[in-house]
Short mmCIF file of C-alpha atoms in Angstrom, two decimals:
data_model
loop_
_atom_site.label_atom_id
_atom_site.label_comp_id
_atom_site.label_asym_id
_atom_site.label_seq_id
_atom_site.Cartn_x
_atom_site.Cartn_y
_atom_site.Cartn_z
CA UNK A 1 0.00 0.00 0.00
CA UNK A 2 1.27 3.67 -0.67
CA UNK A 3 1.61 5.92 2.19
CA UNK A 4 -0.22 8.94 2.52
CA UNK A 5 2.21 12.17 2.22
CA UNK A 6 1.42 14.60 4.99
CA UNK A 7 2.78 17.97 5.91
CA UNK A 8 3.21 19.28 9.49
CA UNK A 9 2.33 22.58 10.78
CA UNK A 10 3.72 24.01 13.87
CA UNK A 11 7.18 22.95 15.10
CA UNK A 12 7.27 23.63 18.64
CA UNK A 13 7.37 21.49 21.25
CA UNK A 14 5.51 18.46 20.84
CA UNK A 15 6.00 18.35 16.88
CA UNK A 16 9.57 15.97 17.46
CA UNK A 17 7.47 13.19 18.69
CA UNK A 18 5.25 13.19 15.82
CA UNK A 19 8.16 13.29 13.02
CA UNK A 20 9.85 10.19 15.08
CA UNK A 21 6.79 7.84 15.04
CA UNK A 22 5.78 8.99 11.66
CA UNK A 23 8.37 7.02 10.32
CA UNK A 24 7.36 3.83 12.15
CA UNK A 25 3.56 3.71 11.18
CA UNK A 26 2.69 1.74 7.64
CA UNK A 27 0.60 4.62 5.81
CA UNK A 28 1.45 7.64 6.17
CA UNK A 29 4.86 9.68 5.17
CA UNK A 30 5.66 13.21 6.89
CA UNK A 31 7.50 14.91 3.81
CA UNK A 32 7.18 18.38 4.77
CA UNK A 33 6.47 21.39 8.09
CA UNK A 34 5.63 24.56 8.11
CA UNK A 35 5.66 27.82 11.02
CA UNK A 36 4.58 30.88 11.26
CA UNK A 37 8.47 31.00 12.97
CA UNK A 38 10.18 29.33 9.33
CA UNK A 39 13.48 29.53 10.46
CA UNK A 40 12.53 27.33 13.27
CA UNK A 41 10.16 25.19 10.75
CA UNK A 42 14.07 24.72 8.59
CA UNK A 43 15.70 23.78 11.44
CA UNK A 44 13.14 21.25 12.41
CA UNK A 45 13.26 20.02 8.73
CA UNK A 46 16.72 19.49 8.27
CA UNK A 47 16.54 17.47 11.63
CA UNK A 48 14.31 15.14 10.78
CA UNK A 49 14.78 15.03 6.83
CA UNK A 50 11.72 16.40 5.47
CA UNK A 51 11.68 19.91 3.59
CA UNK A 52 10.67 22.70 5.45
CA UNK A 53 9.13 25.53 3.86
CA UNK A 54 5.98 28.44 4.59
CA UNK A 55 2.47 27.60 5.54
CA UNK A 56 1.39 29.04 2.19
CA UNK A 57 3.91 26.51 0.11
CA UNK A 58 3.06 23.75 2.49
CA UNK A 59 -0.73 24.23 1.63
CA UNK A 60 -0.25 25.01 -2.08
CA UNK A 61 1.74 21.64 -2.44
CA UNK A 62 -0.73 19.20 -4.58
CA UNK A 63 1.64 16.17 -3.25
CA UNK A 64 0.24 17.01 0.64
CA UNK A 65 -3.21 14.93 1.13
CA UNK A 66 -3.43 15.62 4.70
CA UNK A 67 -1.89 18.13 7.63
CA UNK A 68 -1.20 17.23 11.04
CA UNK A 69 -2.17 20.79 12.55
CA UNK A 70 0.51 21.14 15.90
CA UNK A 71 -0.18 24.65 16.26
CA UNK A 72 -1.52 26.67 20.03
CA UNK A 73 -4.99 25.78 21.04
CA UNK A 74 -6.10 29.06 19.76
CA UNK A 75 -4.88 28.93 15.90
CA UNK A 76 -6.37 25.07 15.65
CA UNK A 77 -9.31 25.64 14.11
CA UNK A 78 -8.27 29.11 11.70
CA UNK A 79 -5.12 26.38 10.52
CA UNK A 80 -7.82 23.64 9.97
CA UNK A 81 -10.20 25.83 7.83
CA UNK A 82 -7.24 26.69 6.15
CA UNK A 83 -6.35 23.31 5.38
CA UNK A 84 -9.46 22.02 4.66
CA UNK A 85 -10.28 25.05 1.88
CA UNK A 86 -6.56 23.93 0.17
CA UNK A 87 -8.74 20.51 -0.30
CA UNK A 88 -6.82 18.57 2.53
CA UNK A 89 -7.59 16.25 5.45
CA UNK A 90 -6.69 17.78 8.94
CA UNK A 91 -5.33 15.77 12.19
CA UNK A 92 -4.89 18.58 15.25
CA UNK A 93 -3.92 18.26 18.30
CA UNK A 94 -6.87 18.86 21.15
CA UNK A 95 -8.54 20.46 21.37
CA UNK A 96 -10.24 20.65 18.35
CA UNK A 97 -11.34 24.11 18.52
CA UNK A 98 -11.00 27.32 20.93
CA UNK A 99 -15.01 27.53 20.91
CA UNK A 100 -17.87 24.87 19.60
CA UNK A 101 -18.22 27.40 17.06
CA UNK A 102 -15.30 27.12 15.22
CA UNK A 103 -15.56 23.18 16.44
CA UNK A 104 -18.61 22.81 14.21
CA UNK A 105 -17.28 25.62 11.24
CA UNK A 106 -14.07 23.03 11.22
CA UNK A 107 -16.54 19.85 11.32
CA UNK A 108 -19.38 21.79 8.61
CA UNK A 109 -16.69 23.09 5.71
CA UNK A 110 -14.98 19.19 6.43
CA UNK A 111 -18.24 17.61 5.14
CA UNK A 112 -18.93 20.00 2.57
CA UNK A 113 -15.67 19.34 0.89
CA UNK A 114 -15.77 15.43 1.66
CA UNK A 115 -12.79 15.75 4.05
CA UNK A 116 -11.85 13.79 7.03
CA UNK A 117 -11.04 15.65 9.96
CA UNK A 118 -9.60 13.83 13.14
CA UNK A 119 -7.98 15.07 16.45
CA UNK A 120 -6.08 13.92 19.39
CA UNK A 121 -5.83 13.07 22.04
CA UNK A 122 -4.85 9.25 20.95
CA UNK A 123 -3.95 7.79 23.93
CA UNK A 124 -7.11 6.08 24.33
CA UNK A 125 -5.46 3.96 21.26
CA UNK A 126 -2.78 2.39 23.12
CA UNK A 127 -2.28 -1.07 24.73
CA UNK A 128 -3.33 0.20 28.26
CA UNK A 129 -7.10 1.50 27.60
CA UNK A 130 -7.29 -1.08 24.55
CA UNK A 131 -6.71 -3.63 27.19
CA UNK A 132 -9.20 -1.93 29.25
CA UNK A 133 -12.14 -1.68 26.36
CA UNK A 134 -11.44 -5.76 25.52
CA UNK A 135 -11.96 -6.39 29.49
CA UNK A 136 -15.20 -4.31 29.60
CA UNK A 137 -17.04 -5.88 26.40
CA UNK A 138 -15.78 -9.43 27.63
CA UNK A 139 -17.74 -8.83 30.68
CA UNK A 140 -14.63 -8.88 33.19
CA UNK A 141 -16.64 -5.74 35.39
CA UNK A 142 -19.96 -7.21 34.61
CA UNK A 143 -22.40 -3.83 33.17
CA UNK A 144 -20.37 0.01 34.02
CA UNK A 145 -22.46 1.96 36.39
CA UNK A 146 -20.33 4.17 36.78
CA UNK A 147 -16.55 6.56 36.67
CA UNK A 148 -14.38 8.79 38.77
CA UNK A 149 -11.59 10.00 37.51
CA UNK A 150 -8.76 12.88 38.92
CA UNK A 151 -6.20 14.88 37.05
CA UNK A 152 -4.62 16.94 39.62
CA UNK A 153 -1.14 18.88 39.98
CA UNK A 154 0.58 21.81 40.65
CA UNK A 155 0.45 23.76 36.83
CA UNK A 156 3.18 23.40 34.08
CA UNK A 157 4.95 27.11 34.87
CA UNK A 158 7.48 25.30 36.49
CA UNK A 159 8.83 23.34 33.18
CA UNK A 160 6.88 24.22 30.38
CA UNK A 161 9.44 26.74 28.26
CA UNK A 162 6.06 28.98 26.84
CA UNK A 163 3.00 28.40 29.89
CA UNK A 164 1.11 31.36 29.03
CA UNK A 165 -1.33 29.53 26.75
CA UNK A 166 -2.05 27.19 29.79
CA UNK A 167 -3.74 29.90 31.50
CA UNK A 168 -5.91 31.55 28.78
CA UNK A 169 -9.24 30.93 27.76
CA UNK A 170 -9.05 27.39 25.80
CA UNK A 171 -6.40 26.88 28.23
CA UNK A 172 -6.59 25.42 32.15
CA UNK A 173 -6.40 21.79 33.09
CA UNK A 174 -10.13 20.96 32.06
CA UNK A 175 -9.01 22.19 27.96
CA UNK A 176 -5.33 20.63 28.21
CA UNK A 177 -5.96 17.86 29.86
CA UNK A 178 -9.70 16.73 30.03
CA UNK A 179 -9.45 15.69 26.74
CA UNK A 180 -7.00 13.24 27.59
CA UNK A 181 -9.70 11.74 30.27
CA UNK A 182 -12.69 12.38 28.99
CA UNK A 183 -11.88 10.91 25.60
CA UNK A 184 -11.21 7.71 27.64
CA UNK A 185 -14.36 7.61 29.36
CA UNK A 186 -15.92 8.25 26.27
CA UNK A 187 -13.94 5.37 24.26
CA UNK A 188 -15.09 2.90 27.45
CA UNK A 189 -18.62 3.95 27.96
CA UNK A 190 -19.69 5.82 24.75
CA UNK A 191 -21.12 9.01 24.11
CA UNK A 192 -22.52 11.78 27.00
CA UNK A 193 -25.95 13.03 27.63
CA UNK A 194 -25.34 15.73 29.88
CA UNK A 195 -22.83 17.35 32.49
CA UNK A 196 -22.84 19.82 35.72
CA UNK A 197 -19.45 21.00 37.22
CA UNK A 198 -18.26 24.19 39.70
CA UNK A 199 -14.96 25.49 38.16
CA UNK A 200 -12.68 28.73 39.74
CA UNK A 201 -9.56 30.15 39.82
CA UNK A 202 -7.71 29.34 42.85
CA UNK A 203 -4.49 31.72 42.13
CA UNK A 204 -5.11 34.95 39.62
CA UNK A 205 -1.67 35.27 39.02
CA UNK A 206 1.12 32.08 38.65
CA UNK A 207 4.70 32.77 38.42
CA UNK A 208 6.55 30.85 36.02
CA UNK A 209 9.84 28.85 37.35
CA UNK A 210 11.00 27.21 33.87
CA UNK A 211 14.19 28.47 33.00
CA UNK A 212 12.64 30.10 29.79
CA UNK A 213 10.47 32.31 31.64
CA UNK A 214 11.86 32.05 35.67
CA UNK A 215 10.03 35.27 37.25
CA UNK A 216 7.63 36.16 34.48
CA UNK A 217 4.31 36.85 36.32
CA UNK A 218 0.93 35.47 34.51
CA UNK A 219 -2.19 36.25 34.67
CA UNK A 220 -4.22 33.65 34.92
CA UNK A 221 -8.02 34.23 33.35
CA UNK A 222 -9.71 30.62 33.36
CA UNK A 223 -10.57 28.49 35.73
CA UNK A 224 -7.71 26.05 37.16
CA UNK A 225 -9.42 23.94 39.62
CA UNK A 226 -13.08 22.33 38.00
CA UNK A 227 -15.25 19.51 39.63
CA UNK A 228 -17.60 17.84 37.53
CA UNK A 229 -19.99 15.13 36.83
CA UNK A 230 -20.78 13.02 33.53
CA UNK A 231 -24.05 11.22 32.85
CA UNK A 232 -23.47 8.79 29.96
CA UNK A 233 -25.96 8.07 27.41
CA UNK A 234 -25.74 4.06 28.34
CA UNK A 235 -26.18 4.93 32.14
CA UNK A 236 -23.17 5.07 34.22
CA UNK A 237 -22.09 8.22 36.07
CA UNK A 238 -19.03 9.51 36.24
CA UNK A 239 -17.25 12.50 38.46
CA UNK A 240 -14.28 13.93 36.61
CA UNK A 241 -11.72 16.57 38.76
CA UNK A 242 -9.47 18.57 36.80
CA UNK A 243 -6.91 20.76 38.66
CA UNK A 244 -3.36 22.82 38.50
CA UNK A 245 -3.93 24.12 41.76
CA UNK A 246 -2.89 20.96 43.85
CA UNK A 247 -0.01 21.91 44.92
CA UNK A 248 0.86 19.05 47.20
CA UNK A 249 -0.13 16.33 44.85
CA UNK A 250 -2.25 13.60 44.93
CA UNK A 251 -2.73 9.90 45.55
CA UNK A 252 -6.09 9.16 43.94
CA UNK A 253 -6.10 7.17 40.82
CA UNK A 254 -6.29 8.59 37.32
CA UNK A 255 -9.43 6.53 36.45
CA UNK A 256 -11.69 3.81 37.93
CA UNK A 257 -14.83 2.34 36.06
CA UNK A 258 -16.93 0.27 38.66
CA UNK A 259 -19.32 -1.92 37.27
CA UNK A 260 -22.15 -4.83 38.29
CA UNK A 261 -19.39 -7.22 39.21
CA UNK A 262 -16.11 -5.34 39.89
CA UNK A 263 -13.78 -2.57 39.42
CA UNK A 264 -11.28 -1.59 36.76
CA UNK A 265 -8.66 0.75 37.37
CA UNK A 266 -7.58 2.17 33.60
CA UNK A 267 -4.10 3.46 33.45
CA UNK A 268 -2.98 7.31 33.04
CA UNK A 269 -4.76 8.16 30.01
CA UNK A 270 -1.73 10.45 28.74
CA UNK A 271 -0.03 7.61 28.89
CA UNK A 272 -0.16 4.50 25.88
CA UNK A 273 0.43 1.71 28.31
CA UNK A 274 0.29 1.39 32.11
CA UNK A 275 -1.18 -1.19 34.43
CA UNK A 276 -4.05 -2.84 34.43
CA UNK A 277 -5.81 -3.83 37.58
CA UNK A 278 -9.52 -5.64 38.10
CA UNK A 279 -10.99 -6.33 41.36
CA UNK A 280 -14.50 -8.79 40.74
CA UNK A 281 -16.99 -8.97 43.49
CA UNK A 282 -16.11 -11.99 44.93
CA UNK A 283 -12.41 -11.83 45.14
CA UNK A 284 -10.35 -10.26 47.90
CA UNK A 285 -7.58 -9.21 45.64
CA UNK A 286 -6.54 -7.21 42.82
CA UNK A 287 -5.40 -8.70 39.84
CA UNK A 288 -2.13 -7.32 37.60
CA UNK A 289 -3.92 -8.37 33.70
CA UNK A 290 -1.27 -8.39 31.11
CA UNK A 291 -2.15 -5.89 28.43
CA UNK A 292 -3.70 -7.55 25.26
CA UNK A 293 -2.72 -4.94 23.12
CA UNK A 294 0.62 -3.49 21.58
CA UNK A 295 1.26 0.26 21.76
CA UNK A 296 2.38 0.43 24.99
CA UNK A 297 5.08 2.80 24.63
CA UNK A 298 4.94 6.36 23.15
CA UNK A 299 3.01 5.65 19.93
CA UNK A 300 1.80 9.29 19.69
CA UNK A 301 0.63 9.79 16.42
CA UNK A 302 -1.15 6.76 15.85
CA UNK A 303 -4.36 8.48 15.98
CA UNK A 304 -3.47 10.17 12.87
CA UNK A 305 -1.93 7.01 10.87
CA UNK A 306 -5.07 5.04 11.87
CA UNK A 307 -6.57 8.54 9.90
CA UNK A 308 -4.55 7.80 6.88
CA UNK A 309 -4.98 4.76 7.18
CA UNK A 310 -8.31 5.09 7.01
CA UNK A 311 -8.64 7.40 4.31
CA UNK A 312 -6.50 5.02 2.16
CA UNK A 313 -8.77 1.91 2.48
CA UNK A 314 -12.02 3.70 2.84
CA UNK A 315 -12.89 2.77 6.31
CA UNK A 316 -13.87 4.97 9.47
CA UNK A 317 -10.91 6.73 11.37
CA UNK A 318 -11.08 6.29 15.32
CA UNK A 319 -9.98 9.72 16.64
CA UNK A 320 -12.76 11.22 14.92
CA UNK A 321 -13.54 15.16 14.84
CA UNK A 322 -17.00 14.16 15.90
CA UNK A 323 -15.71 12.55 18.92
CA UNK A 324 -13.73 15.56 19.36
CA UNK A 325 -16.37 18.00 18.99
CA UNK A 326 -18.44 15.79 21.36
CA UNK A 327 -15.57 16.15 23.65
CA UNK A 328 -15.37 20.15 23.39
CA UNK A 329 -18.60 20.28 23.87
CA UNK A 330 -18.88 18.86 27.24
CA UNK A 331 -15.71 21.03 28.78
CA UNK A 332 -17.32 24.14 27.40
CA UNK A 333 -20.59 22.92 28.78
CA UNK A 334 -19.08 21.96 32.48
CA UNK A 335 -18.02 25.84 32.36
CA UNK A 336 -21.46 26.73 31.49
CA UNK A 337 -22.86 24.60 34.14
CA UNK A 338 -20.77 25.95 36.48
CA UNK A 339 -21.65 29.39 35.86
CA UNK A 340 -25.78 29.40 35.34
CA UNK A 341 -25.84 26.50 38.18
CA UNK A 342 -27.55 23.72 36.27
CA UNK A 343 -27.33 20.80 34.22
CA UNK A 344 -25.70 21.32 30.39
CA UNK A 345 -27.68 18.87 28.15
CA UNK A 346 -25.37 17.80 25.43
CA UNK A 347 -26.38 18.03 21.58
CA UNK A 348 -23.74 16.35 19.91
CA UNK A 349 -22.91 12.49 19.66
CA UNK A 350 -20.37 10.51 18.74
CA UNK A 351 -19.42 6.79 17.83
CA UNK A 352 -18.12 5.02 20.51
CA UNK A 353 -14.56 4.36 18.32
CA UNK A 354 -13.66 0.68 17.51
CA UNK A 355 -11.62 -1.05 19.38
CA UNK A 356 -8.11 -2.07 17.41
CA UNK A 357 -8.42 -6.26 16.87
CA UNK A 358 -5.68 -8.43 18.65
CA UNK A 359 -2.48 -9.41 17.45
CA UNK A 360 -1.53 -6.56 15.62
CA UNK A 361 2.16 -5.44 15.53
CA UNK A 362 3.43 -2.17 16.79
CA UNK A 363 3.50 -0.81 13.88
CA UNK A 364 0.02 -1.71 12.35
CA UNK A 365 -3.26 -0.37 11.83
CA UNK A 366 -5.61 -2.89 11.19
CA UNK A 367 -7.81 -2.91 7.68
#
């Protein structure tokens, strides 16, 4: 099978990962990235051997069928629209949008051109919460009922070299890391009916200790701690705490799912492997389960290989913009929750993604 070429845009800090495992995945090719910064997009280039060049000649390039869109939160959805009018599919990173209106502008002008358009996060693809899916539909928990899951720490001033983003609107740990979590739940226990939450801001003002920005004061304008709770479409509950004001760190696990006959805990879903524990109703113990799945070790990326993939043999793509969008739309409506103290009924869906079959290699993506 050919690969799919595919151009990169934005070269900052999480871009190296994706040029290293885009060599290792079976259809797709990286030949080219662009940045608004193009002496920083060259330098990238001639590191990893593609050719580096504008965002205008990266667009313009006929050769390019899809773009893996690394840029800030904030330009994800003006760098998809812009990819999607050059007549190219668009992988982003999460989240998928800054607002559900450019979420569903993104999704709309997609359809309208008959263009795929998928997003991460992708960790829900890995060996650890494919283990996890396999256990659930074998039964191993008997039916979910229901979720709790905790993302909790201190902030990323103290090592992240740029943090402001972090703490702007489209920013805090709900928007940066949520989707990591909720994507998860949503891969276990399918789509979400409706959500409440209470969100604040715990410290107005963070100072930054990387060595990039050691001193630099930021204003911090949304929310950083956010409590919240997730009914799901096929009836389990779940409570999901986001927060970069712990200072002191926590012991709680990333996720449980409890269910009719036991309880699952699903490794850290920012993770692509981790251990897997069950605990059934009539046993005293946990139990370590092996994972049944490869991808265990960094495979970011995959999400949008399965995407090319996808596109190549005509099948559906598992980190879907829909799921995505579904995804957005429940942070943005915890926030809204939150502030008019109610319940947020959700009106998108999504396709619970399917599962990858056993026995693939590291490197494969199924049909």
């Amino acid at each position: 099978m050919s690969k799919l070429k595919v151009g990169v845009i934005g070269t900052g800090n999480i871009s190296g990962i994706y040029f290293k495992n885009g060599k290792r995945f079976e259809s797709m090719e990286v030949v080219a990235c662009a940045d608004l910064d193009k002496e920083r997009a060259l330098a990238k280039a001639a590191e990893y051997g593609v050719r580096g060049c504008t965002v205008e000649e990266l667009l313009a390039d006929k050769e390019i069928q899809m773009v893996i869109n690394l840029t800030v939160p904030q330009a994800h959805a003006a760098v998809a629209l812009q990819a999607l009018e050059a007549g190219k599919h668009v992988y982003s990173e999460k989240p998928l949008a800054a607002t559900r209106e450019e979420g569903k502008q993104v999704l709309e002008l997609a359809r309208s051109k008959g263009l795929r358009v998928g997003c991460a996060p992708d960790t829900f693809l890995g060996g650890g919460i494919q283990t996890c899916i396999k256990l659930v539909e074998d039964g191993w928990i008997g039916r979910p009922v229901g979720a709790t899951a905790f993302m909790m720490g201190g902030g990323p001033e103290g090592w992240h070299p740029n943090p402001e983003f972090f703490y702007k609107p489209g920013g805090g740990p709900l928007f940066d890391m949520g989707p990591y979590y909720l994507t998860a739940l949503v891969s276990l226990l399918g789509p979400i009916s409706r959500v409440t939450g209470s969100a604040g801001i715990s410290f107005p003002e963070r100072v930054a200790t990387s060595a990039e920005r050691f001193g630099q004061i930021i204003k911090v304008e949304t929310p950083t701690h956010i409590a919240s709770v997730l009914d799901f479409a096929s009836g389990p509950i779940a409570t999901l705490l986001t927060s970069f004001d712990v200072k002191g760190g926590s012991v709680l696990p990333r996720i449980e799912l409890y269910g009719s006959e036991g309880t699952m805990q699903v490794p850290d879903p920012n993770t692509f492997g981790g251990k897997v524990r069950v605990r059934r109703f009539d046993s005293e113990e946990w139990s370590d389960i092996p994972l049944t799945h490869c991808k265990s070790e960094n495979a970011r990326g995959v999400g949008a290989a399965d995407m090319a993939k996808a596109i190549l043999t005509g099948r559906s793509h598992r980190a879907s913009g829909e799921m995505a969008y579904h995804v957005l739309e429940a942070m943005f409506g915890i926030l809204d929750a939150s502030e008019q103290g109610t319940h947020y009924a959700m009106h998108s869906t999504c396709q619970r993604p399917a599962p990858f079959p056993l026995g693939l290699m590291d490197h494969s993506l199924g049909e």
